[in-house]
JSON list of C-alpha atoms in Angstrom, two decimals:
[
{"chain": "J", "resi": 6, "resn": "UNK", "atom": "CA", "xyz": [0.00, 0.00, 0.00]},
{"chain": "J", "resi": 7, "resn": "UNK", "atom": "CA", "xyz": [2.43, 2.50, 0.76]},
{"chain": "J", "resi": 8, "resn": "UNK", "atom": "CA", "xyz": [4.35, 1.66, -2.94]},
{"chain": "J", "resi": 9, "resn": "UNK", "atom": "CA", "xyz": [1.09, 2.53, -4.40]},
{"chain": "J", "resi": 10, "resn": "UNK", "atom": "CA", "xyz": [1.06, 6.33, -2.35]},
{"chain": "J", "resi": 11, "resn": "UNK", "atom": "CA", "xyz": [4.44, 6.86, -3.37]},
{"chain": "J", "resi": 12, "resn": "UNK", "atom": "CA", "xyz": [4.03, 5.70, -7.27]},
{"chain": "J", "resi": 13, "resn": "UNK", "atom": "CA", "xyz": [1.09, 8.00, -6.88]},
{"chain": "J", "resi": 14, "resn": "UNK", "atom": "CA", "xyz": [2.78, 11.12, -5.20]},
{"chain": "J", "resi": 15, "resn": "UNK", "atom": "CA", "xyz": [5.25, 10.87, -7.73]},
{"chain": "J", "resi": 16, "resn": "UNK", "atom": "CA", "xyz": [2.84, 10.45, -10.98]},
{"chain": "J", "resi": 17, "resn": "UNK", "atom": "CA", "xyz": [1.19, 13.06, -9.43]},
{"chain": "J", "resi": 18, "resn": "UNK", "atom": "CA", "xyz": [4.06, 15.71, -9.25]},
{"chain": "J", "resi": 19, "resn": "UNK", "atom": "CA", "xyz": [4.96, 14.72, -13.20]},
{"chain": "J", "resi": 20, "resn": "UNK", "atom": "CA", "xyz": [1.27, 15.14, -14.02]},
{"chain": "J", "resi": 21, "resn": "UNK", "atom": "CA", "xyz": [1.60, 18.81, -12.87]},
{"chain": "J", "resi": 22, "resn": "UNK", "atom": "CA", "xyz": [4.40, 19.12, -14.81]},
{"chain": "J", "resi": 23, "resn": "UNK", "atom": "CA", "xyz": [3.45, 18.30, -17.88]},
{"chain": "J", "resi": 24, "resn": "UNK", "atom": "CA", "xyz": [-0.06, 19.57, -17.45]},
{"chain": "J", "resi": 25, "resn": "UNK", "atom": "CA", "xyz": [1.52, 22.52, -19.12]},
{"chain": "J", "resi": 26, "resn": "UNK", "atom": "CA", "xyz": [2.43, 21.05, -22.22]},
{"chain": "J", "resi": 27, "resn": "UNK", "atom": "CA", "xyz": [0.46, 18.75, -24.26]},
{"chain": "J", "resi": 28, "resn": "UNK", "atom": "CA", "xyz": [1.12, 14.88, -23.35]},
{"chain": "J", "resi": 29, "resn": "UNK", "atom": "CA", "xyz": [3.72, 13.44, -26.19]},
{"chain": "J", "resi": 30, "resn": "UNK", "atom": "CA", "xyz": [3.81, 10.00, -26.14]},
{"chain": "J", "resi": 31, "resn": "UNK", "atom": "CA", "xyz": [7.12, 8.99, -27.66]},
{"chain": "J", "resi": 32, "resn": "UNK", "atom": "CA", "xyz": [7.16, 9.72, -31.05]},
{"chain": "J", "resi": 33, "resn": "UNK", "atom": "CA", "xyz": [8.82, 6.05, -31.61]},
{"chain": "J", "resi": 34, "resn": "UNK", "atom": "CA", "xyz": [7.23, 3.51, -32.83]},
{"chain": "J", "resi": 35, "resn": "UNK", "atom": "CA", "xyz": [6.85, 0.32, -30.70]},
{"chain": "J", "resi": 36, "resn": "UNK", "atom": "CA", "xyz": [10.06, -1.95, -30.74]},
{"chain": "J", "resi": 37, "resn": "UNK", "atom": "CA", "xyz": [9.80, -5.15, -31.86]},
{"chain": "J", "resi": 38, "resn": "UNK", "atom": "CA", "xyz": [8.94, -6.99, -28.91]},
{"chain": "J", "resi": 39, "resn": "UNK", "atom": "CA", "xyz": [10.81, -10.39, -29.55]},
{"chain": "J", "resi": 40, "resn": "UNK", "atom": "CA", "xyz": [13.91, -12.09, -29.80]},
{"chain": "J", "resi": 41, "resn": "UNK", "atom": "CA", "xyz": [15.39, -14.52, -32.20]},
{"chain": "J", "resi": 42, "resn": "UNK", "atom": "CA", "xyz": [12.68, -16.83, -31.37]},
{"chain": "J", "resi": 43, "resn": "UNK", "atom": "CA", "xyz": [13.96, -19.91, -29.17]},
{"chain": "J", "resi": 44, "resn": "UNK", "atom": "CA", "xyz": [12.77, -23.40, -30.72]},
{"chain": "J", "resi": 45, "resn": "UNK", "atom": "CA", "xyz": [9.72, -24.41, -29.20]},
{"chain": "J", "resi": 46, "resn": "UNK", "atom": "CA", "xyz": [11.59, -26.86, -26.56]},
{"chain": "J", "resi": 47, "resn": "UNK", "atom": "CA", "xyz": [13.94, -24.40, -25.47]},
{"chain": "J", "resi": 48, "resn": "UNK", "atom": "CA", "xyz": [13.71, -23.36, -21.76]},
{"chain": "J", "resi": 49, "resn": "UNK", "atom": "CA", "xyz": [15.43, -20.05, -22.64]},
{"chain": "J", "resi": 50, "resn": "UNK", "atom": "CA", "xyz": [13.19, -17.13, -21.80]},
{"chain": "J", "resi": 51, "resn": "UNK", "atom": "CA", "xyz": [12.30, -15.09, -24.76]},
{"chain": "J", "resi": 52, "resn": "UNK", "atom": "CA", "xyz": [13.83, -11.50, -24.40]},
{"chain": "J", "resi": 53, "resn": "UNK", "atom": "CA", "xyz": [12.12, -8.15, -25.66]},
{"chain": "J", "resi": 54, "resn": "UNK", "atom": "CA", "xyz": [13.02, -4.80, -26.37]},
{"chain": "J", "resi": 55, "resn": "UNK", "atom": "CA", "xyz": [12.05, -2.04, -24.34]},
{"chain": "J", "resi": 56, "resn": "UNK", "atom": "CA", "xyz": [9.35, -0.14, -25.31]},
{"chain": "J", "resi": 57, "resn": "UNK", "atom": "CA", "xyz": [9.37, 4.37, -25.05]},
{"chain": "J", "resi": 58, "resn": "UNK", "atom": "CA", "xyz": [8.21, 5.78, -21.98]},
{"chain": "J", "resi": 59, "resn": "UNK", "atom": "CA", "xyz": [5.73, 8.39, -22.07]},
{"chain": "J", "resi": 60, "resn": "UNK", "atom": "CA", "xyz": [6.61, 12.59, -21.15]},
{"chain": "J", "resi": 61, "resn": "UNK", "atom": "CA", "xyz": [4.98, 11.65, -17.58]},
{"chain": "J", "resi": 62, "resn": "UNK", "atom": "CA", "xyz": [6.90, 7.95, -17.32]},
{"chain": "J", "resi": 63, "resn": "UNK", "atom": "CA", "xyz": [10.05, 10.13, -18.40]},
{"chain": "J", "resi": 64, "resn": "UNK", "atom": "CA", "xyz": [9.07, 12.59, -15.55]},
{"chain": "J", "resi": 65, "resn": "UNK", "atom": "CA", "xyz": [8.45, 9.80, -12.69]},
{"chain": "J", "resi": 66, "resn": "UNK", "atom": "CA", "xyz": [11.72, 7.90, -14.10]},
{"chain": "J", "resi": 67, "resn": "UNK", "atom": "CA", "xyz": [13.51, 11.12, -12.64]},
{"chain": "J", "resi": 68, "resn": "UNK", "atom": "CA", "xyz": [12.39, 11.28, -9.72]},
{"chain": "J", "resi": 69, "resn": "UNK", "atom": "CA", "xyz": [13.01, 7.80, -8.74]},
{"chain": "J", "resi": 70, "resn": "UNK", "atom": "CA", "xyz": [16.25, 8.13, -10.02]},
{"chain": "J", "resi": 71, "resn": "UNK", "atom": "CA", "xyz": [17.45, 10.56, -7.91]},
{"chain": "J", "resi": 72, "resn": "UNK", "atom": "CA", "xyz": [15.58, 9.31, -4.82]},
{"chain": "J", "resi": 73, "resn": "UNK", "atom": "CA", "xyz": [17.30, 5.81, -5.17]},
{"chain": "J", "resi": 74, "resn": "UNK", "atom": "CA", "xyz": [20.32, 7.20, -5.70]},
{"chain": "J", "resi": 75, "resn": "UNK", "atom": "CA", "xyz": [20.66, 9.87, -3.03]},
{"chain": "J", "resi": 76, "resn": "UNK", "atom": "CA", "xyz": [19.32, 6.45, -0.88]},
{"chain": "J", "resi": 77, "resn": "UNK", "atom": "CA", "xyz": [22.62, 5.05, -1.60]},
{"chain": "J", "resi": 78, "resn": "UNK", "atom": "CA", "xyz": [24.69, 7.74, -2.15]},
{"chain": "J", "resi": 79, "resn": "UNK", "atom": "CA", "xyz": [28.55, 7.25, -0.54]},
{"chain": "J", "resi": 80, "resn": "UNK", "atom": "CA", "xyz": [27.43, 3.41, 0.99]},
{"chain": "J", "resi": 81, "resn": "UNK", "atom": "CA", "xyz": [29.10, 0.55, -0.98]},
{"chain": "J", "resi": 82, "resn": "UNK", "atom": "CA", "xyz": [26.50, -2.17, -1.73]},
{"chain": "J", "resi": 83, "resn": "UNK", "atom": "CA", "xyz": [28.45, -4.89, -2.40]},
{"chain": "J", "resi": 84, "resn": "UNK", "atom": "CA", "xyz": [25.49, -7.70, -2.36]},
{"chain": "J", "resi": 85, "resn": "UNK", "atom": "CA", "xyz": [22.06, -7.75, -3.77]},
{"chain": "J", "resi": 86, "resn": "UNK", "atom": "CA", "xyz": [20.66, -8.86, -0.77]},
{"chain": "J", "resi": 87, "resn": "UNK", "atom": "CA", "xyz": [22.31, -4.95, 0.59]},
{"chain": "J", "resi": 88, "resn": "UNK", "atom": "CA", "xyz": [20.78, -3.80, -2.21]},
{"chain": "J", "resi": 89, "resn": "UNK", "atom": "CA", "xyz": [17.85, -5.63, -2.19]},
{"chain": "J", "resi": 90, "resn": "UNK", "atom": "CA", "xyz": [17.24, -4.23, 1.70]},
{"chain": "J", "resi": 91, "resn": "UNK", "atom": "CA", "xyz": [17.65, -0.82, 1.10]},
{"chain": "J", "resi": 92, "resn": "UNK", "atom": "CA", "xyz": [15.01, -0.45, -1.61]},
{"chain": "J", "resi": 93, "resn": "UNK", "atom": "CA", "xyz": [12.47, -2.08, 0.16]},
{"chain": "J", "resi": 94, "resn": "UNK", "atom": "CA", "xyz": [13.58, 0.25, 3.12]},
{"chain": "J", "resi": 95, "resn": "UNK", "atom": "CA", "xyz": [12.47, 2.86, 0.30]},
{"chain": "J", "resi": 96, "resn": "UNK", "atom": "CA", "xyz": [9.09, 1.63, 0.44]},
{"chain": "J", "resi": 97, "resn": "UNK", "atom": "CA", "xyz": [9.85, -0.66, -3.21]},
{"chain": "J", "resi": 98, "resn": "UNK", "atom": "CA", "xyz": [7.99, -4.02, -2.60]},
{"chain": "J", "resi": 99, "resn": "UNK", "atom": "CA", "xyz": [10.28, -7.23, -2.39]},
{"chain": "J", "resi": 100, "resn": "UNK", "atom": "CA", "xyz": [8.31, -8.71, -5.09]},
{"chain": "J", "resi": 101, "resn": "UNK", "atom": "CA", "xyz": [8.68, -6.20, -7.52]},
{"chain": "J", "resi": 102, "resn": "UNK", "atom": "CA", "xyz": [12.86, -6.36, -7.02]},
{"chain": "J", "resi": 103, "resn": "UNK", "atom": "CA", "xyz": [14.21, -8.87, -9.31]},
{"chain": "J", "resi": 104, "resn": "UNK", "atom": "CA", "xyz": [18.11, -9.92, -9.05]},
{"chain": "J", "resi": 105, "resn": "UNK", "atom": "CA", "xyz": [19.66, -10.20, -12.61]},
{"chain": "J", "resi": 106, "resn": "UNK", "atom": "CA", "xyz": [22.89, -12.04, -13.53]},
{"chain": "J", "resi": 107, "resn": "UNK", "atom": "CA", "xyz": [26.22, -9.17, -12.22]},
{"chain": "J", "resi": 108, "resn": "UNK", "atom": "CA", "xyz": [28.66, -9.75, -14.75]},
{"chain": "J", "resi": 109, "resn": "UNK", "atom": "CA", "xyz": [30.98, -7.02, -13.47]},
{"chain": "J", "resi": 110, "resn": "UNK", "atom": "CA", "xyz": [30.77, -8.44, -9.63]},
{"chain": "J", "resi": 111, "resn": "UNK", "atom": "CA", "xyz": [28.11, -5.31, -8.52]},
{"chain": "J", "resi": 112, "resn": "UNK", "atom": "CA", "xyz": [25.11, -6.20, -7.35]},
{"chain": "J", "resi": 113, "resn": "UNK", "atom": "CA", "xyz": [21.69, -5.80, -10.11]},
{"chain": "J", "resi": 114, "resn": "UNK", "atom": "CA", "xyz": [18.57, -5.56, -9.68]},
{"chain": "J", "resi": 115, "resn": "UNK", "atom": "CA", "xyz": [15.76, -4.37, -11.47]},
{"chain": "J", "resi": 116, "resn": "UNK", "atom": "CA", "xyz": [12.49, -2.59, -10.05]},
{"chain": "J", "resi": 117, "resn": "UNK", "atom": "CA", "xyz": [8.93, -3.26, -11.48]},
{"chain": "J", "resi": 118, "resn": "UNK", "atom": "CA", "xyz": [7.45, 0.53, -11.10]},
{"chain": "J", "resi": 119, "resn": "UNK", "atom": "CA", "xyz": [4.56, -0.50, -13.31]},
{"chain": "J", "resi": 120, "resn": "UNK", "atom": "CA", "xyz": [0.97, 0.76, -12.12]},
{"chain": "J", "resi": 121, "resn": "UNK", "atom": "CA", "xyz": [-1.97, 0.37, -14.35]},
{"chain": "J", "resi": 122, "resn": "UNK", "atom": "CA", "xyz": [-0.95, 0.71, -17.98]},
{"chain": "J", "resi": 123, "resn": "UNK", "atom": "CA", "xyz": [2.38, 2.44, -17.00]},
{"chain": "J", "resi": 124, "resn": "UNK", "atom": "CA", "xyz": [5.52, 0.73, -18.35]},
{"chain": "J", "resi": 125, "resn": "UNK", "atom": "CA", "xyz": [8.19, 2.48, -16.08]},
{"chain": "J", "resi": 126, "resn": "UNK", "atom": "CA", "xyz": [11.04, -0.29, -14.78]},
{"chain": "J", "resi": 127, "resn": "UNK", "atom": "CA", "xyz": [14.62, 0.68, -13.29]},
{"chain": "J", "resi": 128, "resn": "UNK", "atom": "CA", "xyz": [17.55, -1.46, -13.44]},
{"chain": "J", "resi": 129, "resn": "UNK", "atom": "CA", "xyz": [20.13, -0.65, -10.53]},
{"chain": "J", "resi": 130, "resn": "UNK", "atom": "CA", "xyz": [23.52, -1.30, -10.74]},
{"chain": "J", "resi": 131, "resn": "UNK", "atom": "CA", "xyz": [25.69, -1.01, -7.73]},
{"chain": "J", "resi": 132, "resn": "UNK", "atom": "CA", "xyz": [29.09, 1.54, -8.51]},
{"chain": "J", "resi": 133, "resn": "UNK", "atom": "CA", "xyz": [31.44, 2.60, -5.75]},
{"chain": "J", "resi": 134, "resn": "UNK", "atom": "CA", "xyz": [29.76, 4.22, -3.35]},
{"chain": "J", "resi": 135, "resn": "UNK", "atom": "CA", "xyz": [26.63, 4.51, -4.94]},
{"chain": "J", "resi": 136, "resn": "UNK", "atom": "CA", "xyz": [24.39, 3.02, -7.52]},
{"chain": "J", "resi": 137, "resn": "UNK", "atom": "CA", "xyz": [23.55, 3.63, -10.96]},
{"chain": "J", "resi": 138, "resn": "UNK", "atom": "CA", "xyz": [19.79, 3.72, -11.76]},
{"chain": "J", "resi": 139, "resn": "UNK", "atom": "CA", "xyz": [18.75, 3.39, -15.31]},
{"chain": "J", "resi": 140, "resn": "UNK", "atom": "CA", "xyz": [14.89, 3.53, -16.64]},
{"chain": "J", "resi": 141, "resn": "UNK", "atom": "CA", "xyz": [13.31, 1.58, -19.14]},
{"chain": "J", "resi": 142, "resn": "UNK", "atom": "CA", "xyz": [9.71, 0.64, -20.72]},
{"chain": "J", "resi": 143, "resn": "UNK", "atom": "CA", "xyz": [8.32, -2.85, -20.03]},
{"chain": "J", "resi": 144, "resn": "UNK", "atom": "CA", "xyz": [5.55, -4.07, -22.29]},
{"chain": "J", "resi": 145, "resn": "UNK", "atom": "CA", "xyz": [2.75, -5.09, -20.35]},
{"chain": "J", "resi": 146, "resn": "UNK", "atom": "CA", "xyz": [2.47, -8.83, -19.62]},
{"chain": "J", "resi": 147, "resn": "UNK", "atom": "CA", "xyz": [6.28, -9.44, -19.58]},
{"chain": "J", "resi": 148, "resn": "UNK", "atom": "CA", "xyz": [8.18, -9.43, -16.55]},
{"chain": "J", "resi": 149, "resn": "UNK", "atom": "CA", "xyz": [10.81, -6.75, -16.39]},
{"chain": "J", "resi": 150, "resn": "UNK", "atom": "CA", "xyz": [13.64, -9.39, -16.23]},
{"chain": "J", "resi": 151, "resn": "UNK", "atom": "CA", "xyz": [12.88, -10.16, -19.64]},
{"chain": "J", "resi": 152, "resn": "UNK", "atom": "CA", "xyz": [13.36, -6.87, -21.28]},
{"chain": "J", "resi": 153, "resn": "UNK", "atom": "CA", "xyz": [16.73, -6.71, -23.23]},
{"chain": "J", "resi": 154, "resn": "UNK", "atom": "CA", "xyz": [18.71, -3.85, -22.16]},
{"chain": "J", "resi": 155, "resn": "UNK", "atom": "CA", "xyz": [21.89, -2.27, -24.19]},
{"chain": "J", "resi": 156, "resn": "UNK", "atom": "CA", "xyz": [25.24, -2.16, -21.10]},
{"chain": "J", "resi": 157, "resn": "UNK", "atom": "CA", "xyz": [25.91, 0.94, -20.58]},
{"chain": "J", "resi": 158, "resn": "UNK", "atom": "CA", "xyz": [29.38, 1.22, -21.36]},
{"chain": "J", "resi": 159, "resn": "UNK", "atom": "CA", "xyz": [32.17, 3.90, -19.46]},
{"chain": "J", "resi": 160, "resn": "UNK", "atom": "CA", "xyz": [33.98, 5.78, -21.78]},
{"chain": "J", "resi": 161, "resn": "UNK", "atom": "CA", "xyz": [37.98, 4.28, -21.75]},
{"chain": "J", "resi": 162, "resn": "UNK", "atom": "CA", "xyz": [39.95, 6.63, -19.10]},
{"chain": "J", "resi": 163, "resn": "UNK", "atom": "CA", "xyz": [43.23, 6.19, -21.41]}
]
């Protein structure tokens, strides 16, 4: 319940700020939402493209960005399950934070944020002494684990 107040706080502050302006939906068209399709005995999951977020999903996307990562700014998560605690000590429900596969050694996760017809999602990575929070669409009726996500690559320092 109190996910749902804060999801709604923040839509709510984005709605008065684009109350202004008209509502743009992403001017994108929809990605394709599958994969190289696996053959039908495979046990892989099939992964999908994000899809655009909307002015106001762009808006909310912002402000849970910099909430998470003021949460965790100058404390080294090391471990999801660190991770994991502090975002549900931001109000995020348990079951809506899903560990993915760390493939540096830092901690992921990714947040369900969806509400309604809303496709916001945030994948955080864990950095030193902070995190990194990155937002993406999720297509309704897919889990946001399955959503194929470019790495986010740092520039060389060389």
């Amino acid at each position: 319940m109190r996910f749902l107040e804060m999801v709604d706080l923040i839509s709510q502050s984005c709605a008065l700020d684009v109350s202004s302006g008209v509502e743009a939906v992403a001017s994108a068209s929809v990605a394709e939402t599958t994969a190289a399709e696996p053959t039908p005995d495979s046990t892989l999951p099939v992964l999908v493209d994000p899809v655009p977020l909307t002015v106001a999903e762009e808006c909310a996307a912002q402000r849970h960005q910099l909430r998470i990562s003021r949460a965790f700014s100058g404390m080294d998560t090391t471990t999801y399950g660190e991770m994991r605690d502090k975002l549900t000590s931001l109000k995020y429900p348990a079951a809506r934070i899903h560990r993915m596969p760390d493939f540096s050694g830092e901690p992921v996760a990714r947040l369900d944020v969806r509400v309604g017809a809303e496709r916001l999602a945030l994948e955080v990575t864990g950095i030193n002494n902070g995190v990194m929070v990155e937002a993406f669409g999720a297509p309704e009726g897919v889990s946001v684990t399955e959503v194929r996500l470019e790495p986010q690559l740092d520039p060389p320092t060389s």
